[in-house]
Short mmCIF file of C-alpha atoms in Angstrom, two decimals:
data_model
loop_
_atom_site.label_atom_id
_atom_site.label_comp_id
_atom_site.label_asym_id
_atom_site.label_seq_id
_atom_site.Cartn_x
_atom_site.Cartn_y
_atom_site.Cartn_z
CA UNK E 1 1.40 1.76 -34.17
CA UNK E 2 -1.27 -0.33 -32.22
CA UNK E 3 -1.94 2.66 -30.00
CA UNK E 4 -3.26 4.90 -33.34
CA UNK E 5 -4.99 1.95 -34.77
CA UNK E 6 -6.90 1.09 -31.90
CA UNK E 7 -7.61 5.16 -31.53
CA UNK E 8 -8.61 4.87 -35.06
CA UNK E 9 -11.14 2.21 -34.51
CA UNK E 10 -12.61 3.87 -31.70
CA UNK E 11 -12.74 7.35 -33.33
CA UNK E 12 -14.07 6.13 -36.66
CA UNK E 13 -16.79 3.35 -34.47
CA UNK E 14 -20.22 3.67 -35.87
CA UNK E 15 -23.39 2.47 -34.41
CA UNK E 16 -24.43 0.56 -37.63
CA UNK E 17 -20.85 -0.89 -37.50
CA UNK E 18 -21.77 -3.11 -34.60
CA UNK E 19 -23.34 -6.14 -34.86
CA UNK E 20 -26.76 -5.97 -33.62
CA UNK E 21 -26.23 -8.85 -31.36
CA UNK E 22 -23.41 -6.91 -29.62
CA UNK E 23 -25.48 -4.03 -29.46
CA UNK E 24 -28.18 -5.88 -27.46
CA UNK E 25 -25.91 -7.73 -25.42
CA UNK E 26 -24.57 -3.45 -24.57
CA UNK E 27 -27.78 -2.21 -23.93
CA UNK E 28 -27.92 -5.33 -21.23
CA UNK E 29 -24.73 -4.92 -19.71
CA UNK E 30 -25.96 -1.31 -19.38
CA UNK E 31 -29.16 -2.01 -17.67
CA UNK E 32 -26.95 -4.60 -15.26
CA UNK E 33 -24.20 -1.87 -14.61
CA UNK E 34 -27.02 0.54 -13.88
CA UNK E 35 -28.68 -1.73 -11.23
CA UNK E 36 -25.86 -2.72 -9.46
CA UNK E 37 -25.12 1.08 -8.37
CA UNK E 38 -28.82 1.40 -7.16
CA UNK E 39 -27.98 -1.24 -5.20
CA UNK E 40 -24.54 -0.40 -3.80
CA UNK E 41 -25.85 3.73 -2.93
CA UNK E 42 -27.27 3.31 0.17
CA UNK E 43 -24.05 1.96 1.70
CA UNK E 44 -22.91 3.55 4.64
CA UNK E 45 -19.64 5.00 3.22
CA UNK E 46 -21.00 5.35 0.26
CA UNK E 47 -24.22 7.37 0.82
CA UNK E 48 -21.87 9.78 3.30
CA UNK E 49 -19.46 10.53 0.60
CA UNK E 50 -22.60 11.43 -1.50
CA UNK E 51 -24.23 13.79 1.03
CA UNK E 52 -20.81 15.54 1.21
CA UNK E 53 -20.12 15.81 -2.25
CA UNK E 54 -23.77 17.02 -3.06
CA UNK E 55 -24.22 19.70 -0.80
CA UNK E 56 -24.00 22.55 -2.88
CA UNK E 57 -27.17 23.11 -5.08
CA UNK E 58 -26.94 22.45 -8.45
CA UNK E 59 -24.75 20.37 -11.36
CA UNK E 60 -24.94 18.82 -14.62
CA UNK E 61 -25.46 14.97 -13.74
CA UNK E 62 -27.25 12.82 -11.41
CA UNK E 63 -26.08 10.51 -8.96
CA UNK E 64 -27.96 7.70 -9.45
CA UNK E 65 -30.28 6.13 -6.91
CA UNK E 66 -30.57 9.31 -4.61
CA UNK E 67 -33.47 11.90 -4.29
CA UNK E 68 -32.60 15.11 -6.58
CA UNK E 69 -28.97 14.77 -5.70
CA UNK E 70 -26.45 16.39 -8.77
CA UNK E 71 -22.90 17.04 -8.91
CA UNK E 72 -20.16 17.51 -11.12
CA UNK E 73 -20.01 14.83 -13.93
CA UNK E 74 -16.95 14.16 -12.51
CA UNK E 75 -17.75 13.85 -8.88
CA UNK E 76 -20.89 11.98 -10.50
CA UNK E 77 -19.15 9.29 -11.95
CA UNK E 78 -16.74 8.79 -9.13
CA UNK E 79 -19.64 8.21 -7.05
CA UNK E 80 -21.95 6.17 -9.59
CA UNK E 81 -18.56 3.69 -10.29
CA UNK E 82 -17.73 3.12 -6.12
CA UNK E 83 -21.56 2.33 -5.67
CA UNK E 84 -21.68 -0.12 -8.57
CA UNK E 85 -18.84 -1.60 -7.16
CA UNK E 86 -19.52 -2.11 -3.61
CA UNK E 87 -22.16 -5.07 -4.02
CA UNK E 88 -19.62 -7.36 -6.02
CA UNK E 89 -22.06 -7.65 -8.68
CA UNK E 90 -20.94 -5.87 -11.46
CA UNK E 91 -20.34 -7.36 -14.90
CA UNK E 92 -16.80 -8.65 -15.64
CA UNK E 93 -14.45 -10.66 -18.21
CA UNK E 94 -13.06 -13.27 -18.30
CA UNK E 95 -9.82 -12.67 -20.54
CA UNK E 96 -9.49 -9.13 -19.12
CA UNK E 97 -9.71 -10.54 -15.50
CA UNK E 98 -11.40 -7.40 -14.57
CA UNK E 99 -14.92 -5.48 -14.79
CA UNK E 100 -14.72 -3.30 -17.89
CA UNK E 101 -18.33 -1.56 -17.74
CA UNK E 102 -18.52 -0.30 -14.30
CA UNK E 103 -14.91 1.39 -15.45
CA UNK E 104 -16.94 2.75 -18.47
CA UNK E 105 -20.46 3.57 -17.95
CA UNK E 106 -20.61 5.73 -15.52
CA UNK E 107 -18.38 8.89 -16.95
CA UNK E 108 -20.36 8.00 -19.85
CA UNK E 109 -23.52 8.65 -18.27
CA UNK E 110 -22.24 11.64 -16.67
CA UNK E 111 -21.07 12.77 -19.81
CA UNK E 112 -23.78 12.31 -21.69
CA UNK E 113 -26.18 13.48 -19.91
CA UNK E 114 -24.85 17.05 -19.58
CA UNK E 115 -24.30 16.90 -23.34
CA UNK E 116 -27.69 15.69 -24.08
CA UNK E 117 -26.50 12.95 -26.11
CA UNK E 118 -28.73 10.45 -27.37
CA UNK E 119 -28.97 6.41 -26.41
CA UNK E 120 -27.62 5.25 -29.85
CA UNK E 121 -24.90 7.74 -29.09
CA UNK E 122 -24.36 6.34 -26.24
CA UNK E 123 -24.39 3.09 -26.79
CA UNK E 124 -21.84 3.21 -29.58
CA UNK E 125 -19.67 5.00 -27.00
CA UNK E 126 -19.91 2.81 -23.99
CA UNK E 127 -18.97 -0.11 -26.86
CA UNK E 128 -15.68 1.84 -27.95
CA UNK E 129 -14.59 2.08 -24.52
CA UNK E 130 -15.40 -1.17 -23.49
CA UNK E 131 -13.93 -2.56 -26.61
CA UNK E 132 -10.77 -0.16 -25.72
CA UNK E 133 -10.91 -1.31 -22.06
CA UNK E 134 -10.67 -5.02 -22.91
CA UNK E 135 -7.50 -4.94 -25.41
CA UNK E 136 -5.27 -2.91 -22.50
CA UNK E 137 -6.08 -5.26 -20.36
CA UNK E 138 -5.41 -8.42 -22.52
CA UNK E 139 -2.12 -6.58 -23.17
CA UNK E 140 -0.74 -6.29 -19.39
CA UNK E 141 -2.52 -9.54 -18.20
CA UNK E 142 -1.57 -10.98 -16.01
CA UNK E 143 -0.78 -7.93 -13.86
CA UNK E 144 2.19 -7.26 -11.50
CA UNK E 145 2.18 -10.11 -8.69
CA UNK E 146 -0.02 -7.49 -6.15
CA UNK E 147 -2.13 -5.72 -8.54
CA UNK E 148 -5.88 -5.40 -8.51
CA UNK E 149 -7.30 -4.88 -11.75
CA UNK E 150 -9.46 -2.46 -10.58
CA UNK E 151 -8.40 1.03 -11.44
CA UNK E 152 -5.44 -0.02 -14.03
CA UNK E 153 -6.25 -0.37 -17.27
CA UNK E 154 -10.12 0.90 -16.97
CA UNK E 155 -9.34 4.82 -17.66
CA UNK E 156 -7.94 4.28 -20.87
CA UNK E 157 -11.18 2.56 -21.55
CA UNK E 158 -13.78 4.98 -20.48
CA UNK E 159 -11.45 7.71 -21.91
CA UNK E 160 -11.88 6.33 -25.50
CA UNK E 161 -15.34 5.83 -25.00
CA UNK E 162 -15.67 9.58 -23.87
CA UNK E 163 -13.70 10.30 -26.96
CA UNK E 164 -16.07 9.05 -29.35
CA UNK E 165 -19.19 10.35 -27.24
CA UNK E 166 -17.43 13.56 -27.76
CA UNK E 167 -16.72 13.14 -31.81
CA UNK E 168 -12.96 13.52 -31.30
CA UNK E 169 -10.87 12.78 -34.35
CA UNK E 170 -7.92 10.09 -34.15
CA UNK E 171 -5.23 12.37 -32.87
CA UNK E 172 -7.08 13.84 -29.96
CA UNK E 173 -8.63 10.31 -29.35
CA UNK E 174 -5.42 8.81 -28.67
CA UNK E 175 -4.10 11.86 -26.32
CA UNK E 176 -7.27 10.77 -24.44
CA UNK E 177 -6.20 7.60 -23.81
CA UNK E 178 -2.53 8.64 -23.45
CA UNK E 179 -2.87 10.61 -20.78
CA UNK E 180 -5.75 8.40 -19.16
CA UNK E 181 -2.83 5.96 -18.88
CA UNK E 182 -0.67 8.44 -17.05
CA UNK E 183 -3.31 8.29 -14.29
CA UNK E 184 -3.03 4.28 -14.14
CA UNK E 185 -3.45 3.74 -10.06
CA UNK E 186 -1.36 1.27 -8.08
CA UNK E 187 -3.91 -0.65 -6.60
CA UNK E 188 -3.44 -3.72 -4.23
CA UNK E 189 -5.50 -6.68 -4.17
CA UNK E 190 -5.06 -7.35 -0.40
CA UNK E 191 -6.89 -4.33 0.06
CA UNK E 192 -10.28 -6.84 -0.83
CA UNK E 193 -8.94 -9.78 0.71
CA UNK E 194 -8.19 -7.38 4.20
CA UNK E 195 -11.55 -5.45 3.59
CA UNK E 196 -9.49 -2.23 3.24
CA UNK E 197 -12.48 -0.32 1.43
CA UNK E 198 -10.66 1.95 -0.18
CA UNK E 199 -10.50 -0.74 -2.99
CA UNK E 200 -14.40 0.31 -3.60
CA UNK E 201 -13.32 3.31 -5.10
CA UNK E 202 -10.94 1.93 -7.63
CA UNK E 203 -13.24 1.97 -10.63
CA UNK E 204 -14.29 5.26 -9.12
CA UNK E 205 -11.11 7.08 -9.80
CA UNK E 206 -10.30 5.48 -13.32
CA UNK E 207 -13.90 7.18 -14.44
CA UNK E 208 -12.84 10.46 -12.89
CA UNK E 209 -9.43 10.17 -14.56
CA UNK E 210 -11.11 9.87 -17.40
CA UNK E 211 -12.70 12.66 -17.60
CA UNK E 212 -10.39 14.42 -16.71
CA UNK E 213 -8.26 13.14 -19.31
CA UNK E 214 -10.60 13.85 -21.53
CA UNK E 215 -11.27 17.61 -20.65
CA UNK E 216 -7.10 18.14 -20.83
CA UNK E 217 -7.22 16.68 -24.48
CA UNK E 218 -9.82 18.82 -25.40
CA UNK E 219 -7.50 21.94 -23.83
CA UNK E 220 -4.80 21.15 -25.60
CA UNK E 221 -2.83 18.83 -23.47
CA UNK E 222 -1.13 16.27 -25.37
CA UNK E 223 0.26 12.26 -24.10
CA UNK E 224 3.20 10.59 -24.01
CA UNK E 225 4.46 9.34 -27.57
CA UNK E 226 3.54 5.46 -27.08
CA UNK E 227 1.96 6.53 -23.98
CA UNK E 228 -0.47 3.55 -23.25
CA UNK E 229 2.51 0.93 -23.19
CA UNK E 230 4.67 3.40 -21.69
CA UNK E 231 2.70 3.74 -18.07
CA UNK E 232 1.19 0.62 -18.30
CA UNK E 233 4.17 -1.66 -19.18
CA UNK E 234 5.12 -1.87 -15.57
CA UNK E 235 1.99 -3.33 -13.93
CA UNK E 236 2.52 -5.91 -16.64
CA UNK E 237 3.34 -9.45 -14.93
CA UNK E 238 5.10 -10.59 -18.41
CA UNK E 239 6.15 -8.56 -21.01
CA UNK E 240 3.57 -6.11 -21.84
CA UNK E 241 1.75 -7.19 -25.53
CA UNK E 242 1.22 -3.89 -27.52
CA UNK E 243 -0.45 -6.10 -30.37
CA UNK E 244 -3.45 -6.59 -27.79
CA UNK E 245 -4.11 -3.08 -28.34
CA UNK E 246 -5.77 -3.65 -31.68
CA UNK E 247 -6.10 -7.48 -32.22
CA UNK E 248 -9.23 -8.75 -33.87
CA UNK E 249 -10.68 -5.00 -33.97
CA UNK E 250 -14.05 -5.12 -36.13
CA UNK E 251 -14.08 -8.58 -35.76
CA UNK E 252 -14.05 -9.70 -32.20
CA UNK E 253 -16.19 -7.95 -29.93
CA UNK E 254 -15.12 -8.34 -26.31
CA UNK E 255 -18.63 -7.84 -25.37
CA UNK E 256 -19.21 -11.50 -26.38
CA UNK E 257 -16.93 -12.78 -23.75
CA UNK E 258 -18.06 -10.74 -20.69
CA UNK E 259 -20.29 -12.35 -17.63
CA UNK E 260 -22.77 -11.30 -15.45
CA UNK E 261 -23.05 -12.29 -11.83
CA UNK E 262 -25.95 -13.20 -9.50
CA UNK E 263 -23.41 -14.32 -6.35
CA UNK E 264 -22.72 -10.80 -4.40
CA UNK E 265 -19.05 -12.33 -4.18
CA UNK E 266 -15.65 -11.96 -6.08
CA UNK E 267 -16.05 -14.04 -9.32
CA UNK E 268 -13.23 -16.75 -7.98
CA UNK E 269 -15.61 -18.17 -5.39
CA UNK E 270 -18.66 -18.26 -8.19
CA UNK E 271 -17.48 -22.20 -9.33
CA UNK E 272 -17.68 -23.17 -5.98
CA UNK E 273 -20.75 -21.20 -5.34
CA UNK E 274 -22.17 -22.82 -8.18
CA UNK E 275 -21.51 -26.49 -7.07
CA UNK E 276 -22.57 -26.03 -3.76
CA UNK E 277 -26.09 -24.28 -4.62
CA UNK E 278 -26.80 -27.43 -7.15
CA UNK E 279 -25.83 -29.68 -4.42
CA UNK E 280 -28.37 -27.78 -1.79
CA UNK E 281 -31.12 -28.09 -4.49
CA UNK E 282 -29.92 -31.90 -5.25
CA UNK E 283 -29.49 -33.35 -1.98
CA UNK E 284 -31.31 -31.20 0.48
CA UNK E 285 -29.18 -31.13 3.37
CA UNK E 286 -28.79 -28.67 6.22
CA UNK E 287 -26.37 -26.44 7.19
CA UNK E 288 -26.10 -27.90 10.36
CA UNK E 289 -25.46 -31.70 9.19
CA UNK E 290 -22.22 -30.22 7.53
CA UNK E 291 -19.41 -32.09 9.31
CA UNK E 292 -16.57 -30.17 6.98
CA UNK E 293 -16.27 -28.93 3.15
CA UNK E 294 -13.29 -29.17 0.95
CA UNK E 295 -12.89 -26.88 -2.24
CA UNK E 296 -10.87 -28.00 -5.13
CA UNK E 297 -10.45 -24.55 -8.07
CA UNK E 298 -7.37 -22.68 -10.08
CA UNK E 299 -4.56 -20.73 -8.17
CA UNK E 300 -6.81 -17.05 -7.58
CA UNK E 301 -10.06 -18.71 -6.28
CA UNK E 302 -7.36 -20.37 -3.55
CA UNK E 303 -5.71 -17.62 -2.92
CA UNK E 304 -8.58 -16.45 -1.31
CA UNK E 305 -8.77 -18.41 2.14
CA UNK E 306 -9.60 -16.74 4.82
CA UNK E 307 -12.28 -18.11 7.13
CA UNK E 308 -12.88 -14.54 9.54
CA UNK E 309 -13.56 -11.59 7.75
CA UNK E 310 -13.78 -8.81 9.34
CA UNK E 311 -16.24 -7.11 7.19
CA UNK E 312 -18.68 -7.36 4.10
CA UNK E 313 -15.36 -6.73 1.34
CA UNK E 314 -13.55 -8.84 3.18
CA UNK E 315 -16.64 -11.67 3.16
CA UNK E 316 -16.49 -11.28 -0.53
CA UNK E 317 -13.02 -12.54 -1.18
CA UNK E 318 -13.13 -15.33 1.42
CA UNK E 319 -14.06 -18.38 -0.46
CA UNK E 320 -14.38 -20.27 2.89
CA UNK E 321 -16.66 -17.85 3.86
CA UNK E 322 -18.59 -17.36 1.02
CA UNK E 323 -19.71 -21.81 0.99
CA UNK E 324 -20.54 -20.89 4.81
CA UNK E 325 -23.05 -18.44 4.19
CA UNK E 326 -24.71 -19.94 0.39
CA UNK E 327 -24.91 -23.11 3.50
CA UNK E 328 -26.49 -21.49 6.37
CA UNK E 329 -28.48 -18.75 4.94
CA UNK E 330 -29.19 -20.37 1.46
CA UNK E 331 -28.55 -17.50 -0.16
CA UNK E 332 -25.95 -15.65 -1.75
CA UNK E 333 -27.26 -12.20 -3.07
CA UNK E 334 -26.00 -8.98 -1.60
CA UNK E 335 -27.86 -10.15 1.92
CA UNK E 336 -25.45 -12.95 1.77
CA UNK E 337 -22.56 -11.23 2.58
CA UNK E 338 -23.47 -7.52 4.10
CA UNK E 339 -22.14 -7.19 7.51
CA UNK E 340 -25.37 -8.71 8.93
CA UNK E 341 -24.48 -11.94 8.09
CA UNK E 342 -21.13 -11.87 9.59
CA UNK E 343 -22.82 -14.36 12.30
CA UNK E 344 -20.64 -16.36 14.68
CA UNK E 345 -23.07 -19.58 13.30
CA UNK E 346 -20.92 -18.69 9.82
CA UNK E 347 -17.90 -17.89 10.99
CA UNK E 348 -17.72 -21.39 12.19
CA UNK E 349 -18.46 -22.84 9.37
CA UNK E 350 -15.92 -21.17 7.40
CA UNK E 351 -13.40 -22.13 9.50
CA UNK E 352 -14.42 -25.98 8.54
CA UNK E 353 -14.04 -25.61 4.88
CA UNK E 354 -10.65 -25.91 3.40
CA UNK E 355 -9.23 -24.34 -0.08
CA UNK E 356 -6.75 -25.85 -2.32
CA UNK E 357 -5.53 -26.20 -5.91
CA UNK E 358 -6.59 -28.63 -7.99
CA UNK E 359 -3.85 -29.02 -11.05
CA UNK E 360 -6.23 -30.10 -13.66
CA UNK E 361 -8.92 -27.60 -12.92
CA UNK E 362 -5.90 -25.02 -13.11
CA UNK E 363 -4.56 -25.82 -16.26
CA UNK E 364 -8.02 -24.98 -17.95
CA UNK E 365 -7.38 -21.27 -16.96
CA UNK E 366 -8.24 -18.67 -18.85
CA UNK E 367 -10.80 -20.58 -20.82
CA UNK E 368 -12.64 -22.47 -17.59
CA UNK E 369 -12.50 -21.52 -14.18
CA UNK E 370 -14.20 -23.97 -12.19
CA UNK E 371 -14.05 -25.63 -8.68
CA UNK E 372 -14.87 -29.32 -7.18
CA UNK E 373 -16.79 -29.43 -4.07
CA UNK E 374 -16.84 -31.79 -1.73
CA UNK E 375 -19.28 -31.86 1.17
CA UNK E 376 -18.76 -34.29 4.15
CA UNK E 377 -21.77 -34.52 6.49
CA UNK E 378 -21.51 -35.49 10.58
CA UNK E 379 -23.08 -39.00 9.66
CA UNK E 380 -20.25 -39.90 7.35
CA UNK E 381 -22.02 -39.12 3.94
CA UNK E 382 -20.39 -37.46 0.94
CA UNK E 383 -21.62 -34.79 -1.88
CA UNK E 384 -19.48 -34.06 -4.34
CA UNK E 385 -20.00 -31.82 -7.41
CA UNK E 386 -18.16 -30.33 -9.77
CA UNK E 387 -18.20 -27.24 -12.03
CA UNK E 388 -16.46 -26.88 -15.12
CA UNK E 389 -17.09 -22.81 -15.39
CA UNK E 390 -19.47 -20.54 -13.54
CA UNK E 391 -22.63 -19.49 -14.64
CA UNK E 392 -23.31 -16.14 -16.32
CA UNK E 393 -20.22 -16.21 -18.93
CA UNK E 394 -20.37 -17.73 -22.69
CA UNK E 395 -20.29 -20.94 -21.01
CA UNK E 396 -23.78 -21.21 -19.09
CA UNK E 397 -25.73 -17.51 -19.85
CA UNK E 398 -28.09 -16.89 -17.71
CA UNK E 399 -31.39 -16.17 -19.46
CA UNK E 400 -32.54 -12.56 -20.26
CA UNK E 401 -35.37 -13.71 -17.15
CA UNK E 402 -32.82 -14.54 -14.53
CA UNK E 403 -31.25 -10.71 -14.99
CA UNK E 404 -34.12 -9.11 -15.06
CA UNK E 405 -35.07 -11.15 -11.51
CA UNK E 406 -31.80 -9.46 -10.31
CA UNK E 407 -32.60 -6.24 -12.02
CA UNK E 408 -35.30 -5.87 -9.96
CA UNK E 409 -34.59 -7.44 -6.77
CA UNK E 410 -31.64 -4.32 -6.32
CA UNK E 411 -33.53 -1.59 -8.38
CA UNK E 412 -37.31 -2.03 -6.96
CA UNK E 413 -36.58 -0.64 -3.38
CA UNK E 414 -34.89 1.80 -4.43
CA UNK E 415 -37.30 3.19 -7.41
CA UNK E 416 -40.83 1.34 -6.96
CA UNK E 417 -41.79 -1.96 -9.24
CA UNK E 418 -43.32 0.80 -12.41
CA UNK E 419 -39.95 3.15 -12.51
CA UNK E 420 -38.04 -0.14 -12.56
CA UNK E 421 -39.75 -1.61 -15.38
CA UNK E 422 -39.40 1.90 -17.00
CA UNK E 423 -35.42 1.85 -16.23
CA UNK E 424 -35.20 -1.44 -17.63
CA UNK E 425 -37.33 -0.60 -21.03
CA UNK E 426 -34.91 2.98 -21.19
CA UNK E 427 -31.72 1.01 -20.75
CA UNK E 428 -32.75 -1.70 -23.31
CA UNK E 429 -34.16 0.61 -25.84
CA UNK E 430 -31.30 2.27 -25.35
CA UNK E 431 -33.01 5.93 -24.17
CA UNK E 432 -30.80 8.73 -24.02
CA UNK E 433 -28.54 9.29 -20.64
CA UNK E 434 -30.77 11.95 -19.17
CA UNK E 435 -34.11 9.73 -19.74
CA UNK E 436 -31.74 6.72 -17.96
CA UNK E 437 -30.90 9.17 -15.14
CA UNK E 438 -34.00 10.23 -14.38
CA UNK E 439 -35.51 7.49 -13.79
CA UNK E 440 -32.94 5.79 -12.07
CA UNK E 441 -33.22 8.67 -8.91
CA UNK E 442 -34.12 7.17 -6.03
#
């Protein structure tokens, strides 16, 4: 019953239905989502898979943030989602304890722009699915003790998104999403916290499932009766809520509670990212005066202790190492944590800050997530701050200015400063998928 409701919703969406606020607050998360895969194509693993899967001339969508270089929509959005993933800077949510959009967009994009379908299109689209996205994941969260969000729930997301981009009626809607279910992946966090890369192409694979999902409904292929609680009900750490699937439809948008990120780092180490950058620009210390640093944030943020990664994924779920380098480079954008600042100088830093769990900051989960830092410097002296959430969520938005700043600082050296500020005017308008493309080739 909440399955064909939510299917209903999605199906029967229209763009004048949305608040205009959540509309603008889309047409930002798209320009965000759009800018983090410029920045994430040029690496390494990345850009190889790219040049592999974009030999052959030809193909119906781009792959963003590369010369000329088409493909299948669904190699396309596999690509587009791993690059937009690989920086760690990718929009998330806080209830859905995931990153809806980059699970979303990009089959979307695809999509569209082989269909020729137009920004308002579009945009009412990407909301469905994200709007889809959200409620699965409210329904099976917390996941399976093991379980990376990544690649879960997201499918059945971009899968009703590509329904509505595609004008299918309720029925076929909800086979979509059925079957996108069916393709659910077992992921494993430790594959971030051990830099196992594979976990880069997580949201990759949900888009392609979705698609293909998608292109199966449209064949004839028909989902499991109750087939979104059905495959999903055992990544579920509780009981799986099938009432999630359509709460507050029309009413709440889930696009209110999402967050965008300026720390190239999982979003458990922003708190403490947060404190220590205020206490930098407070105090004015040096890296080097740092005797030792003690963390104090909610059960994930300490789950994620190690002080050596091995490489840039695994930098980005160390919280020890992630204070180290915002310390000694006084930074933390993608530079931050790419495998040249994997410096012996950080290392050994890292190994002086210690992670634990602080009840009372814990018991303010999911509504806060926050972290007390404590820095103790070689001549005795103590900083101390503490943050109640991190910055970028409904708590403490950053401005429409401060994205933009990161908009450009990952889109400009890949496209030149006038394309940028044409990519950002497309994506905010919103232009039509093959205008956003386009423009977005590097």
């Amino acid at each position: 019953m909440h399955e064909e409701t939510l299917a209903e919703f999605v199906s029967g969406l229209e763009h004048d239905d949305i608040p205009s606020r959540v509309r603008d607050r889309a047409t930002l998360v798209v320009a965000d989502t759009v800018a983090a895969i410029l920045g994430g194509v040029s690496d390494p693993a990345v850009a190889s898979l790219v040049a592999d899967w974009t030999l052959e001339r030809g193909g119906d969508a781009t792959v963003l943030g590369t010369p000329e270089r088409r493909s299948t929509p669904h190699r396309a959005a596999f690509l587009n989602a791993t690059a937009g993933t690989v920086l760690e800077l990718d929009e998330g949510h806080r209830y859905a304890a995931g990153h809806p959009a980059i699970h979303v967009l990009p089959a979307l994009l695809a999509d569209g722009e082989r269909s020729f379908r137009s920004g308002a299109e579009t945009t009412t689209a990407f909301v469905a699915g994200y709007e889809a996205a959200v409620r699965v994941a409210r329904a099976v969260t917390p996941l399976a003790e093991g379980y990376h969000p990544h690649g879960v729930w997201g499918a059945v997301g971009a899968a009703a998104g590509l329904a509505r981009l595609r004008e299918y009626n309720a029925e076929t809607t909800l086979d979509a999403m059925r079957i996108a279910a069916n393709y659910a992946q077992h992921t494993r966090f430790e594959a971030a916290t051990e830099g196992a890369t594979v976990r880069n192409g997580y949201a990759g694979m949900s888009n392609l499932a979705s698609l293909v999902a998608a292109d199966q409904t449209r064949a004839g292929f028909t989902g499991l009766r109750e087939g979104v609680r059905r495959h999903l009900e055992r990544v579920a750490g509780n009981e799986i809520d099938p009432e999630a699937f359509s709460d507050g439809l029309g009413d709440r948008w889930e696009l209110d509670s999402g967050y965008f990120k300026i720390h190239a780092a999982c979003r458990y180490t922003h708190p403490a990212l947060d404190a220590v950058t205020e206490l930098i620009e407070a105090d004015g210390f040096d890296a080097a005066d740092v005797e030792s640093v003690s963390v104090e944030t909610y059960d994930a943020a300490a789950s994620l202790s190690a002080t050596d990664p091995e490489n840039a994924l695994q930098a980005k779920f160390s919280l020890p190492f992630a204070v180290a380098t915002a310390l000694v480079n006084g930074r933390t954008d993608k530079a931050a944590f790419d495998e040249n600042a994997l410096t012996d100088r950080t290392r050994e830093l890292a190994r002086r800050v210690s992670v634990s769990v602080a009840p009372d900051i814990a018991a303010r989960v999911p509504e806060k997530r926050g972290a007390r830092v404590r820095i103790t410097l070689a001549s005795g002296a103590e900083h101390t701050r503490e943050v109640a959430a991190a910055r970028g969520g409904e708590h403490d938005p950053f401005t429409e200015t401060e994205l933009r700043e990161k908009f450009d600082s990952l889109v400009r050296p890949v496209v030149g400063e006038r394309r940028a500020d044409e990519l950002w005017t497309a994506a905010r308008e919103p232009a039509p998928p093959r205008v956003i493309c386009t423009l977005a080739r590097g």
